mmCIF file of C-alpha atoms and ligand atoms in Angstrom:
data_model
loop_
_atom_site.group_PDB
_atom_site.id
_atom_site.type_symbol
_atom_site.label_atom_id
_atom_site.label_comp_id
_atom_site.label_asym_id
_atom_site.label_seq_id
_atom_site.Cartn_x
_atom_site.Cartn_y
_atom_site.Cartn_z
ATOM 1 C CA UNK G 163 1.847 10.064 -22.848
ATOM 2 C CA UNK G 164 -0.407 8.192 -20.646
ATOM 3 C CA UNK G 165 -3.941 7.613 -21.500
ATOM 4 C CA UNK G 166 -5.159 7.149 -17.696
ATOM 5 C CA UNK G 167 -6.632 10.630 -16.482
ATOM 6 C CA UNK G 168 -9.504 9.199 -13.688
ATOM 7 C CA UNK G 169 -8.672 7.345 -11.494
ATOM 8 C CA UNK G 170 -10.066 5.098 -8.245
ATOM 9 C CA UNK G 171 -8.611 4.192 -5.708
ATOM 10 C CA UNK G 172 -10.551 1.589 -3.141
ATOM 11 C CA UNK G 173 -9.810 1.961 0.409
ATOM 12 C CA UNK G 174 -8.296 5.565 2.241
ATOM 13 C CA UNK G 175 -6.596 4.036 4.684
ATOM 14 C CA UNK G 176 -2.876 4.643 4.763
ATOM 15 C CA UNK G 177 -1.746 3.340 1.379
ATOM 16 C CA UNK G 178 -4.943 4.244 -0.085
ATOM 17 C CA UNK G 179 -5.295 8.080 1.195
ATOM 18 C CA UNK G 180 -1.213 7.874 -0.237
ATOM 19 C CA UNK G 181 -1.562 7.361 -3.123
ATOM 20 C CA UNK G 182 -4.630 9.251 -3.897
ATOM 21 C CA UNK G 183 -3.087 11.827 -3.181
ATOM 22 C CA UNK G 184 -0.027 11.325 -5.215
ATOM 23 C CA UNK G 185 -2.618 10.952 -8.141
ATOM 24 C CA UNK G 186 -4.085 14.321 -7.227
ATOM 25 C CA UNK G 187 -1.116 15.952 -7.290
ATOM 26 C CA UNK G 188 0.203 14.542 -10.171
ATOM 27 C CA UNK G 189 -2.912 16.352 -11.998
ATOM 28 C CA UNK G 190 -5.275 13.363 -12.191
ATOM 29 C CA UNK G 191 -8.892 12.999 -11.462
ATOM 30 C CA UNK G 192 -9.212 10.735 -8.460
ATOM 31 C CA UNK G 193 -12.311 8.667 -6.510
ATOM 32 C CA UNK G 194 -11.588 7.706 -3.277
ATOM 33 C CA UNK G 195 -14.254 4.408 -2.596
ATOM 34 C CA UNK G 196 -15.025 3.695 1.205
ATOM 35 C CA UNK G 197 -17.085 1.643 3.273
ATOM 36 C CA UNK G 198 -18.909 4.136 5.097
ATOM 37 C CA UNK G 199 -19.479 7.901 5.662
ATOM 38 C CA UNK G 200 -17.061 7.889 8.841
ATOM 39 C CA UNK G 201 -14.272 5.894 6.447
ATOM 40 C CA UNK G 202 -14.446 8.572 3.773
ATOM 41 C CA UNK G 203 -14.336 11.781 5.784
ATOM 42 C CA UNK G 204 -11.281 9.800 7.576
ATOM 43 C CA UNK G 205 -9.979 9.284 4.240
ATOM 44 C CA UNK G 206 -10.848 12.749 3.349
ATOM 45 C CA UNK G 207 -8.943 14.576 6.395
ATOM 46 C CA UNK G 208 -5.801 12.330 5.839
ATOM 47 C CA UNK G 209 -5.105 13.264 2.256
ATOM 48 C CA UNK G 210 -5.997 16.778 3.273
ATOM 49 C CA UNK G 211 -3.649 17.010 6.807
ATOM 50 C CA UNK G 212 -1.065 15.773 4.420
ATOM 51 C CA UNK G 213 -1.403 18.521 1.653
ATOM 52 C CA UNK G 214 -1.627 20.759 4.349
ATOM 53 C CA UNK G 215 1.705 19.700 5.614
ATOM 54 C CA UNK G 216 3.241 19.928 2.409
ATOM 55 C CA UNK G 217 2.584 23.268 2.237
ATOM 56 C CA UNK G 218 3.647 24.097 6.097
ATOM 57 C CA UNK G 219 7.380 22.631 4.456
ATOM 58 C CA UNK G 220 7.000 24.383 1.213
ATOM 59 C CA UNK G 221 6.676 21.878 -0.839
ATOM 60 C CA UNK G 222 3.217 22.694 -2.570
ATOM 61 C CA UNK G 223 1.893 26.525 -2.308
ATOM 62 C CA UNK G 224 -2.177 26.868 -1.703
ATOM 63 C CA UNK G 225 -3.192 27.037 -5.298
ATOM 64 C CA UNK G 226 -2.149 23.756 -5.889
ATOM 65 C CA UNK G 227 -3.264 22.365 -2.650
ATOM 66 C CA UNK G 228 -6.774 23.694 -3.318
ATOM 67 C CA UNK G 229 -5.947 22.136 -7.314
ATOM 68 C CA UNK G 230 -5.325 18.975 -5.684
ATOM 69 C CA UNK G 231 -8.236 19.003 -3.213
ATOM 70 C CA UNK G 232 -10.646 19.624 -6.044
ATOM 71 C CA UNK G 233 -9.562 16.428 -7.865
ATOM 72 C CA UNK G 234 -10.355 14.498 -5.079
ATOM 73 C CA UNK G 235 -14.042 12.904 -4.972
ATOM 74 C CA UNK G 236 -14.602 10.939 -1.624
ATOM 75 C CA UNK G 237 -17.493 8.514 -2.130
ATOM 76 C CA UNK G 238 -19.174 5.216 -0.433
ATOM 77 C CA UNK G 239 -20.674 4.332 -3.495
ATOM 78 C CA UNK G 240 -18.674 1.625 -5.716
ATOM 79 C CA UNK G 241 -20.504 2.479 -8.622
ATOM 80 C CA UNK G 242 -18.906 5.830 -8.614
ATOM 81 C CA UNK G 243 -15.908 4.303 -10.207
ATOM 82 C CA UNK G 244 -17.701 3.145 -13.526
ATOM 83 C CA UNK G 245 -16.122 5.186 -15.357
ATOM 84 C CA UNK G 246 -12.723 4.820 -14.490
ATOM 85 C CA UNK G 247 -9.100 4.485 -16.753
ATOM 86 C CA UNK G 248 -7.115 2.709 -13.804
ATOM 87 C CA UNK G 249 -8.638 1.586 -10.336
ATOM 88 C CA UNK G 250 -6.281 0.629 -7.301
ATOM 89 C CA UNK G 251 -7.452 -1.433 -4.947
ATOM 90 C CA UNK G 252 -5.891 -0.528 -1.616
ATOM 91 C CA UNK G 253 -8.336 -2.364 1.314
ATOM 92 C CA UNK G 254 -6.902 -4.913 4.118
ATOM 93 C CA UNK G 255 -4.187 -7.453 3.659
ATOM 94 C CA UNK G 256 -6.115 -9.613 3.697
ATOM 95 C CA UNK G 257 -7.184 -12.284 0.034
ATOM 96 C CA UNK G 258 -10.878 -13.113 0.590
ATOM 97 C CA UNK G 259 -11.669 -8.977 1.636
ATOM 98 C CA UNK G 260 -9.083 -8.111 -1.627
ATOM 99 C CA UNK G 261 -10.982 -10.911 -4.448
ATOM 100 C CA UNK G 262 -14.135 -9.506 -3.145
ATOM 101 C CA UNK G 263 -13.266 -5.745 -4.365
ATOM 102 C CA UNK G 264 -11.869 -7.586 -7.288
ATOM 103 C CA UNK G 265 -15.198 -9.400 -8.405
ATOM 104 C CA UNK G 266 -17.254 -5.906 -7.517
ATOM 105 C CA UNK G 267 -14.778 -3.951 -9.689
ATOM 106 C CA UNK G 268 -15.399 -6.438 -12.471
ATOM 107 C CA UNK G 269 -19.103 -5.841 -12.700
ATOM 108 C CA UNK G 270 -19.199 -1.898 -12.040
ATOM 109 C CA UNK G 271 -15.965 -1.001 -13.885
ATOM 110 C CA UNK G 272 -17.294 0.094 -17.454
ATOM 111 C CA UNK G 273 -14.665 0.973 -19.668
ATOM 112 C CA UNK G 274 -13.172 -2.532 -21.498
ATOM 113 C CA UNK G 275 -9.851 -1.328 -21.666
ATOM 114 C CA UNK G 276 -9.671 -0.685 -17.843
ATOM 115 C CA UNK G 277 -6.646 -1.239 -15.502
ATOM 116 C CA UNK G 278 -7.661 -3.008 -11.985
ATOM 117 C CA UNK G 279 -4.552 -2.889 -9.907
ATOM 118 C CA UNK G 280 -3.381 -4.315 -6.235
ATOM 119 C CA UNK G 281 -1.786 -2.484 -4.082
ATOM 120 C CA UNK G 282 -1.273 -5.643 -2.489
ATOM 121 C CA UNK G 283 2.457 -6.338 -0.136
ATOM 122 C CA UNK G 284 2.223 -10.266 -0.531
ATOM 123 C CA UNK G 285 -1.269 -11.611 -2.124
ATOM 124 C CA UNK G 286 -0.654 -13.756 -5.820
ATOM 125 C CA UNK G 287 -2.146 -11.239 -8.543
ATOM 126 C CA UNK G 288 -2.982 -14.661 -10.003
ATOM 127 C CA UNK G 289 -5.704 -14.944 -7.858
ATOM 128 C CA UNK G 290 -6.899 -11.796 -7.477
ATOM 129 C CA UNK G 291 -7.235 -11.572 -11.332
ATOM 130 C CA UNK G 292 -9.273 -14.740 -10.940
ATOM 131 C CA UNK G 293 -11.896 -13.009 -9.127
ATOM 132 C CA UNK G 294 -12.762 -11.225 -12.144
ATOM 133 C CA UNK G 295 -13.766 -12.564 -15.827
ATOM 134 C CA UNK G 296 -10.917 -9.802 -17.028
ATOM 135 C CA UNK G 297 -7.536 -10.962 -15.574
ATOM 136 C CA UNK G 298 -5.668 -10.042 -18.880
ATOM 137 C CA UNK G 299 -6.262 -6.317 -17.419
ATOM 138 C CA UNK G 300 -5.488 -7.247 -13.380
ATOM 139 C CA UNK G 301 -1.742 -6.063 -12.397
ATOM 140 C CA UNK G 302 0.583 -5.318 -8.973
ATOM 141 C CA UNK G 303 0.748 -1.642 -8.652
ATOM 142 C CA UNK G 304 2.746 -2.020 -4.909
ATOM 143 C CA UNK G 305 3.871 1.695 -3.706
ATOM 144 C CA UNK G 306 5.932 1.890 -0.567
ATOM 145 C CA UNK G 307 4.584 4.005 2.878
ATOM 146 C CA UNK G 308 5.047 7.150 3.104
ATOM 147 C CA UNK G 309 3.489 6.920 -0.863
ATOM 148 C CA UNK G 310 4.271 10.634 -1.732
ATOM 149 C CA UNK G 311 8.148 10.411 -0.154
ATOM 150 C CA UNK G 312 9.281 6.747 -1.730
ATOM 151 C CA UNK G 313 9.793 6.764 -5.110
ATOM 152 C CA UNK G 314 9.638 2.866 -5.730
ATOM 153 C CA UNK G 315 6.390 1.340 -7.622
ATOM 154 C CA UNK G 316 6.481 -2.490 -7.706
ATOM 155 C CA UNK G 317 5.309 -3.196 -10.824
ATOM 156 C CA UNK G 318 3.666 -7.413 -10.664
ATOM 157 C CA UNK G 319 2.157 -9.246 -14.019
ATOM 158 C CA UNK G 320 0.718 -11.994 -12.949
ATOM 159 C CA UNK G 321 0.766 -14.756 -15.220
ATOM 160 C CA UNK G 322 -2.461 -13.484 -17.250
ATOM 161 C CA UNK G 323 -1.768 -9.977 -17.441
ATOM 162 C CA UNK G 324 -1.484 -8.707 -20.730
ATOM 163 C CA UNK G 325 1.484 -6.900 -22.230
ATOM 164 C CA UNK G 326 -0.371 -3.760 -22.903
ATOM 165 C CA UNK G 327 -1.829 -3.504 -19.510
ATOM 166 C CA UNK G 328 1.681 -3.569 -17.998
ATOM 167 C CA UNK G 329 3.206 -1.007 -19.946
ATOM 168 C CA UNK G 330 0.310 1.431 -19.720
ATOM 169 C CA UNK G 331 0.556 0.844 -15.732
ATOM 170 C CA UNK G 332 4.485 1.531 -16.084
ATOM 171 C CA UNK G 333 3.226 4.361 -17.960
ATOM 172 C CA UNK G 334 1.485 6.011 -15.472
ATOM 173 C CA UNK G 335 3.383 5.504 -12.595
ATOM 174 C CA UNK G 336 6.893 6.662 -14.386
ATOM 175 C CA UNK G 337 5.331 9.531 -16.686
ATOM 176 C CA UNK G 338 2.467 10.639 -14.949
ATOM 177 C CA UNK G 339 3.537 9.563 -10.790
ATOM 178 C CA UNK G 340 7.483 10.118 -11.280
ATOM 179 C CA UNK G 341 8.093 7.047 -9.160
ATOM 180 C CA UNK G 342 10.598 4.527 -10.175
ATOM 181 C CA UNK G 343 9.352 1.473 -11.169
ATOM 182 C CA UNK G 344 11.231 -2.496 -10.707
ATOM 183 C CA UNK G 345 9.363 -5.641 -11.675
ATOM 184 C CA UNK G 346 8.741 -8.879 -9.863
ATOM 185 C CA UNK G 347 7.339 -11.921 -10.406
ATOM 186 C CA UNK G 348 4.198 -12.708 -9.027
ATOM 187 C CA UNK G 349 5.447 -14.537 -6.020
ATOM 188 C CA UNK G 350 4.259 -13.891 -2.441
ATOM 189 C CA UNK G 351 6.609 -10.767 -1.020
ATOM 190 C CA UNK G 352 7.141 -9.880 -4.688
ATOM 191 C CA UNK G 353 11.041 -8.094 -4.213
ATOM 192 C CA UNK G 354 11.180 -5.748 -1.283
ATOM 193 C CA UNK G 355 8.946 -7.388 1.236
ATOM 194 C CA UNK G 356 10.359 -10.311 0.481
ATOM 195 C CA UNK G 357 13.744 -8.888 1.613
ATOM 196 C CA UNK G 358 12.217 -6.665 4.280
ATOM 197 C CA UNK G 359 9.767 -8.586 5.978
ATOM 198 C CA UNK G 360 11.844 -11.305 7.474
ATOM 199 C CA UNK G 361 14.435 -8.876 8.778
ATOM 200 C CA UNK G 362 11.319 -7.177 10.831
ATOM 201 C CA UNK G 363 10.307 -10.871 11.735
ATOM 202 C CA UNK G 364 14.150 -11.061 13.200
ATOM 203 C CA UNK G 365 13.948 -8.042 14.909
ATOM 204 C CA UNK G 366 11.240 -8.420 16.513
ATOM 205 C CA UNK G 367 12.316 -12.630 17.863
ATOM 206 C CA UNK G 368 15.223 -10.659 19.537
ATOM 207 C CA UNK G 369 12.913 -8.296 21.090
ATOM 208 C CA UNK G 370 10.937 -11.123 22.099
ATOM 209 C CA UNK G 371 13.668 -13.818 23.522
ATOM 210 C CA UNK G 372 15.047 -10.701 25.322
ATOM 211 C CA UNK G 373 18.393 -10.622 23.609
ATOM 212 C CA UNK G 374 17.854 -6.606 23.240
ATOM 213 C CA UNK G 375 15.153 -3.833 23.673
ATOM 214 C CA UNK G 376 13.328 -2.135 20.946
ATOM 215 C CA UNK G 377 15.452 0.537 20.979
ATOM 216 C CA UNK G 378 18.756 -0.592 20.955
ATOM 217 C CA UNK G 379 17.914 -2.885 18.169
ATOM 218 C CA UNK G 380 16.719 -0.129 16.028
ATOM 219 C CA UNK G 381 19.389 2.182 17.423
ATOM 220 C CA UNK G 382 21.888 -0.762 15.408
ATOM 221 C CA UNK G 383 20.242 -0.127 12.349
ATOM 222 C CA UNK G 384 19.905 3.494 12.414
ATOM 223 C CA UNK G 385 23.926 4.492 13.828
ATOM 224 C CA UNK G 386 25.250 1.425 12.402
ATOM 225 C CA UNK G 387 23.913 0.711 9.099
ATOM 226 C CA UNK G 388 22.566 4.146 8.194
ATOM 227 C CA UNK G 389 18.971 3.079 8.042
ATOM 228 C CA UNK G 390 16.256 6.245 8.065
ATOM 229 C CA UNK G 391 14.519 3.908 10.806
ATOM 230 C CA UNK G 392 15.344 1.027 12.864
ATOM 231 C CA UNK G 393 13.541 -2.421 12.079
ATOM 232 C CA UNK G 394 10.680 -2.362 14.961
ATOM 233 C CA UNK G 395 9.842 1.469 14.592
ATOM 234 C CA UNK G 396 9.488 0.462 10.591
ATOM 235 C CA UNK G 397 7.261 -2.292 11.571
ATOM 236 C CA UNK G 398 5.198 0.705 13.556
ATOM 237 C CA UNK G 399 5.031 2.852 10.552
ATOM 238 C CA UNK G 400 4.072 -0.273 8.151
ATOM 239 C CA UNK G 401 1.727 -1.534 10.926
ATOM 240 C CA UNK G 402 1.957 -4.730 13.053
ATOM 241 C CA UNK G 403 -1.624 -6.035 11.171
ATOM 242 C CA UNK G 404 0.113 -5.821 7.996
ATOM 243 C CA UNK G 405 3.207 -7.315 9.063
ATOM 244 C CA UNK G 406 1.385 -10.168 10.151
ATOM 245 C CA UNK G 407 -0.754 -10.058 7.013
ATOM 246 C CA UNK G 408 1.947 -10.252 5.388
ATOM 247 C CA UNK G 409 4.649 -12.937 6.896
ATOM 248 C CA UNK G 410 1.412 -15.247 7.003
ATOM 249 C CA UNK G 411 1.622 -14.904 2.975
ATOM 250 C CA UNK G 412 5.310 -15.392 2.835
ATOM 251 C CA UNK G 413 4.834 -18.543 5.035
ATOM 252 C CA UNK G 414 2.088 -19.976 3.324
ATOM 253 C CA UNK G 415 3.687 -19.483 -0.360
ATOM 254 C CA UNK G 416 7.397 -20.575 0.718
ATOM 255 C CA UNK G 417 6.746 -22.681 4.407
ATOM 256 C CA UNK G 418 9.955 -21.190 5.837
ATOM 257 C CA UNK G 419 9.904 -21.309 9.302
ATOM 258 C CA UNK G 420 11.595 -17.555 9.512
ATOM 259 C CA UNK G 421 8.658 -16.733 7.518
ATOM 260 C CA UNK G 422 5.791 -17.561 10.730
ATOM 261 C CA UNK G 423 4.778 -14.669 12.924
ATOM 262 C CA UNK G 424 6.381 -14.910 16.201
ATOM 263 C CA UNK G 425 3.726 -15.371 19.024
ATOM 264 C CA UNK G 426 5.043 -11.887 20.445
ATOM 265 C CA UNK G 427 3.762 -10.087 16.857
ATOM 266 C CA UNK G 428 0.784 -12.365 17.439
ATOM 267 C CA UNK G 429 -0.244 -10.505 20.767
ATOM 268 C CA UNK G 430 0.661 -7.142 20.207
ATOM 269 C CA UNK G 431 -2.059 -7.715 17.416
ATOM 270 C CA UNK G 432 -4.693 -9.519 19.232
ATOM 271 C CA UNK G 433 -4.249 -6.761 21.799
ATOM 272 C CA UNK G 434 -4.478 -3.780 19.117
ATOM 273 C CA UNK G 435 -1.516 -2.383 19.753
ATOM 274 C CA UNK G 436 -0.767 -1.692 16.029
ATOM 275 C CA UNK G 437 2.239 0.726 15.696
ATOM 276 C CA UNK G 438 1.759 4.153 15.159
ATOM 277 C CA UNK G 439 -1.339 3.965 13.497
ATOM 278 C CA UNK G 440 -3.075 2.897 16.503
ATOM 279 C CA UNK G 441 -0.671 5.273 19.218
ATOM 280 C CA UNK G 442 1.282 2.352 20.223
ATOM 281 C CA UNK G 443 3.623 -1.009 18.995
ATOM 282 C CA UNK G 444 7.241 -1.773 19.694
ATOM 283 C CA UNK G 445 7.147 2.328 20.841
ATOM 284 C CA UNK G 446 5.234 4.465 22.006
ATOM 285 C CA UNK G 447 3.436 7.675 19.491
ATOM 286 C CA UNK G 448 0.967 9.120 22.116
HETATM 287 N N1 LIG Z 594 3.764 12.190 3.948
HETATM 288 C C1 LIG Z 594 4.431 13.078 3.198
HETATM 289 N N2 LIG Z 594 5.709 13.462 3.437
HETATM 290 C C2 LIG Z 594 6.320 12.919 4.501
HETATM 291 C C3 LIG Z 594 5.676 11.984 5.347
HETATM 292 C C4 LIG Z 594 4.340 11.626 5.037
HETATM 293 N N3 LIG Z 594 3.646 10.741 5.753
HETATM 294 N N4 LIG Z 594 6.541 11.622 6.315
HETATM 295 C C5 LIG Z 594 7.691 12.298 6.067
HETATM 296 N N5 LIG Z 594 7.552 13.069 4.982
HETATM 297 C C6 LIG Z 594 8.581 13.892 4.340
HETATM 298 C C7 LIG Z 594 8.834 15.120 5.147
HETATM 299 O O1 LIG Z 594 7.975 16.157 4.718
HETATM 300 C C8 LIG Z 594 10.293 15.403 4.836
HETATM 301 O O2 LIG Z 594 10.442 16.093 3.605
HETATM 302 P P1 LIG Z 594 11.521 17.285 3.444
HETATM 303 O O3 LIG Z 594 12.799 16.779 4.041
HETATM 304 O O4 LIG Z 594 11.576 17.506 1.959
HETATM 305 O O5 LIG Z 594 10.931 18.426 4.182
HETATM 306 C C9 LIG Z 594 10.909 14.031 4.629
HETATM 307 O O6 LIG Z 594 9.808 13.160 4.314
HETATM 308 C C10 LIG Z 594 11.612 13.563 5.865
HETATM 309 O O7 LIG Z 594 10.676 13.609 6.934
HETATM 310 P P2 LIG Z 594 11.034 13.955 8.441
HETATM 311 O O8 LIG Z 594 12.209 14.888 8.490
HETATM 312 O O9 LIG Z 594 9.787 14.337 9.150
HETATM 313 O O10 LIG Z 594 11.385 12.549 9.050
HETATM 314 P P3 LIG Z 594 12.512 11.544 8.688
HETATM 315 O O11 LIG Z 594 13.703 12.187 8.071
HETATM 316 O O12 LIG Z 594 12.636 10.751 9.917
HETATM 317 O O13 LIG Z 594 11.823 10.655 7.543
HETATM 318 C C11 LIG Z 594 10.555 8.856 6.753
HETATM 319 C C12 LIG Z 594 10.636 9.980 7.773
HETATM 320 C C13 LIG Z 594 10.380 9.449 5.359
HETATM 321 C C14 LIG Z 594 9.339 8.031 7.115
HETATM 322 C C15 LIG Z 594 11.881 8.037 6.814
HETATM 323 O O14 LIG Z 594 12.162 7.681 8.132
HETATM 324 C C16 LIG Z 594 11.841 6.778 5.976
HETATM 325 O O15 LIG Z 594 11.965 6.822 4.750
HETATM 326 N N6 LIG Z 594 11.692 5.634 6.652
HETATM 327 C C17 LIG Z 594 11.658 4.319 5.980
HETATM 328 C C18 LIG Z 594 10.294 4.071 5.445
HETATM 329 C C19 LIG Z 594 10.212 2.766 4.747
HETATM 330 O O16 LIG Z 594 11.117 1.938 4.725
HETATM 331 N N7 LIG Z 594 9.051 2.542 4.161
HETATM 332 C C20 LIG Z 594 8.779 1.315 3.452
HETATM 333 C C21 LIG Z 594 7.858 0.518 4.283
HETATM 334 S S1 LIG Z 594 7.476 -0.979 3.469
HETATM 335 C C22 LIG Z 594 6.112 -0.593 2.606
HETATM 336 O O17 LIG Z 594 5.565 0.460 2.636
HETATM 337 C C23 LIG Z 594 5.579 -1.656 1.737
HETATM 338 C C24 LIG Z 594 4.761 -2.657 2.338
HETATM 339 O O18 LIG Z 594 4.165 -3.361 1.570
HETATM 340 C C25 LIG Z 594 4.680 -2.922 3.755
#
């Protein structure tokens, strides 16, 4: 039995507005923190088109949509989260945007006992725990896009986290989420992007040195390897931001030259063309 029933999540982007919404469902009381008014009725309409579409498929019938809805609090206030069991931090990619939620969480946060967890792809938890005068109770929570489809939780001590804190956080995303949980060690990719980001990083340096389209390369990993999607349309659906975000991790932990951006990831960033998220990347979603 899990003793986390309120919960905050920071940030409503895509992770964020995920796994908020897994929370809801799952019967939990849940805070949604954003920046501004805009950000949380954005955040707001997200986890609510997705209930909605649950429904359309049958998967959730309107009483517990409207259940769900009503555990959801959308607010721009951090303080709002004082009293919460577990918090999950799910802003940018990005370490100095992440400690600073980290230090904020430390001095609002009011219960001693309280989880602070990263959704974090690629940033050390070991330094995100140093932001805060608690570390023993900072952990890797890592869920996988889309949140309420993939079962896998990464589950990341870092080097301070106590043993407690980790099995309460196991806790609650077995027992309470029904995802699946695998540990890593608190190294920059932690298991799956690790695996999964150099392959996009590959992908996309054939796309680039013009040794095959977009679509033939993810075509091969669709018809030939039995892949749900091909390598550049995943790298739409993760984001090209965060891809970058995160191979600039991977390089800077490991300094593997597979591990660098290509300049061609570079540009499609610098000119906003984001993946799906932003209506077009390697294809096109308008
Ligand atoms: N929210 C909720 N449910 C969704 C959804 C979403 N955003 N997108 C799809 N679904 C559900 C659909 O409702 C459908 O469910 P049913 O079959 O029960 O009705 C099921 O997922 C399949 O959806 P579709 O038929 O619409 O589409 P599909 O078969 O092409 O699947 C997909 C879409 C689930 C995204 C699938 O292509 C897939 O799993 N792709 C791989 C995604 C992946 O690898 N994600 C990991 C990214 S890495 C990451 O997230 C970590 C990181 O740090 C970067």
């Amino acid at each position: 039995m899990s003793d986390i029933q309120r919960v905050g999540v920071v940030g409503g982007g895509l992770m964020g507005a995920g796994i908020a919404e897994v929370c809801a469902r799952a019967g939990v009381d849940v805070v949604v923190r954003e920046v501004s008014e805009q950000a949380a009725d954005a955040a707001r309409e997200r986890v609510a088109g997705s209930l909605e579409r649950a429904v359309a498929r049958g998967k959730l019938d309107a009483g517990e949509r409207d259940a769900a809805l009503g555990r959801l609090r959308f607010s721009t206030e951090i303080g709002d989260l004082a009293d919460r069991d577990l918090v999950v931090e799910a802003v940018a990619e990005q370490e100095a945007v992440k400690a600073e939620v980290f230090a904020a969480l430390d001095e609002v946060v009011r219960r001693p006992d309280a989880i602070l967890a990263s959704n974090t792809s690629s940033i050390p938890i070991t330094r995100l725990g140093r932001a805060t005068r608690r570390p023993e109770q900072v952990v890797g929570v890592h869920f996988f896009n889309p949140v309420p489809v993939l079962k896998l939780v990464e589950l990341v001590p870092s080097m301070l986290t106590g043993a407690d804190v980790l099995a309460r956080a196991e806790a609650f995303a077995t027992d309470v989420l029904g995802k699946q949980v695998i540990r890593a060690t608190d190294r920059a990719g932690f298991v799956v992007n690790a695996l999964l980001v150099p392959y996009l990083l590959s992908a996309i340096r054939m796309v680039e040195s013009g040794f095959a389209t977009a679509e033939d390369v993810d075509s091969g990993m669709v018809l030939g390897c039995a892949h749900p999607m091909g390598p550049l349309r995943l790298a739409d659906l993760i984001g090209l931001d965060t891809v970058k975000a995160i191979a600039d991790s991977l390089y800077e932990e490991h300094k593997e030259p597979l591990h660098a951006a290509p300049p061609l990831l570079l540009r499609m960033v610098d000119a906003g063309l984001l993946g799906k998220k932003s209506g077009r990347g390697f294809h096109d979603y308008r």
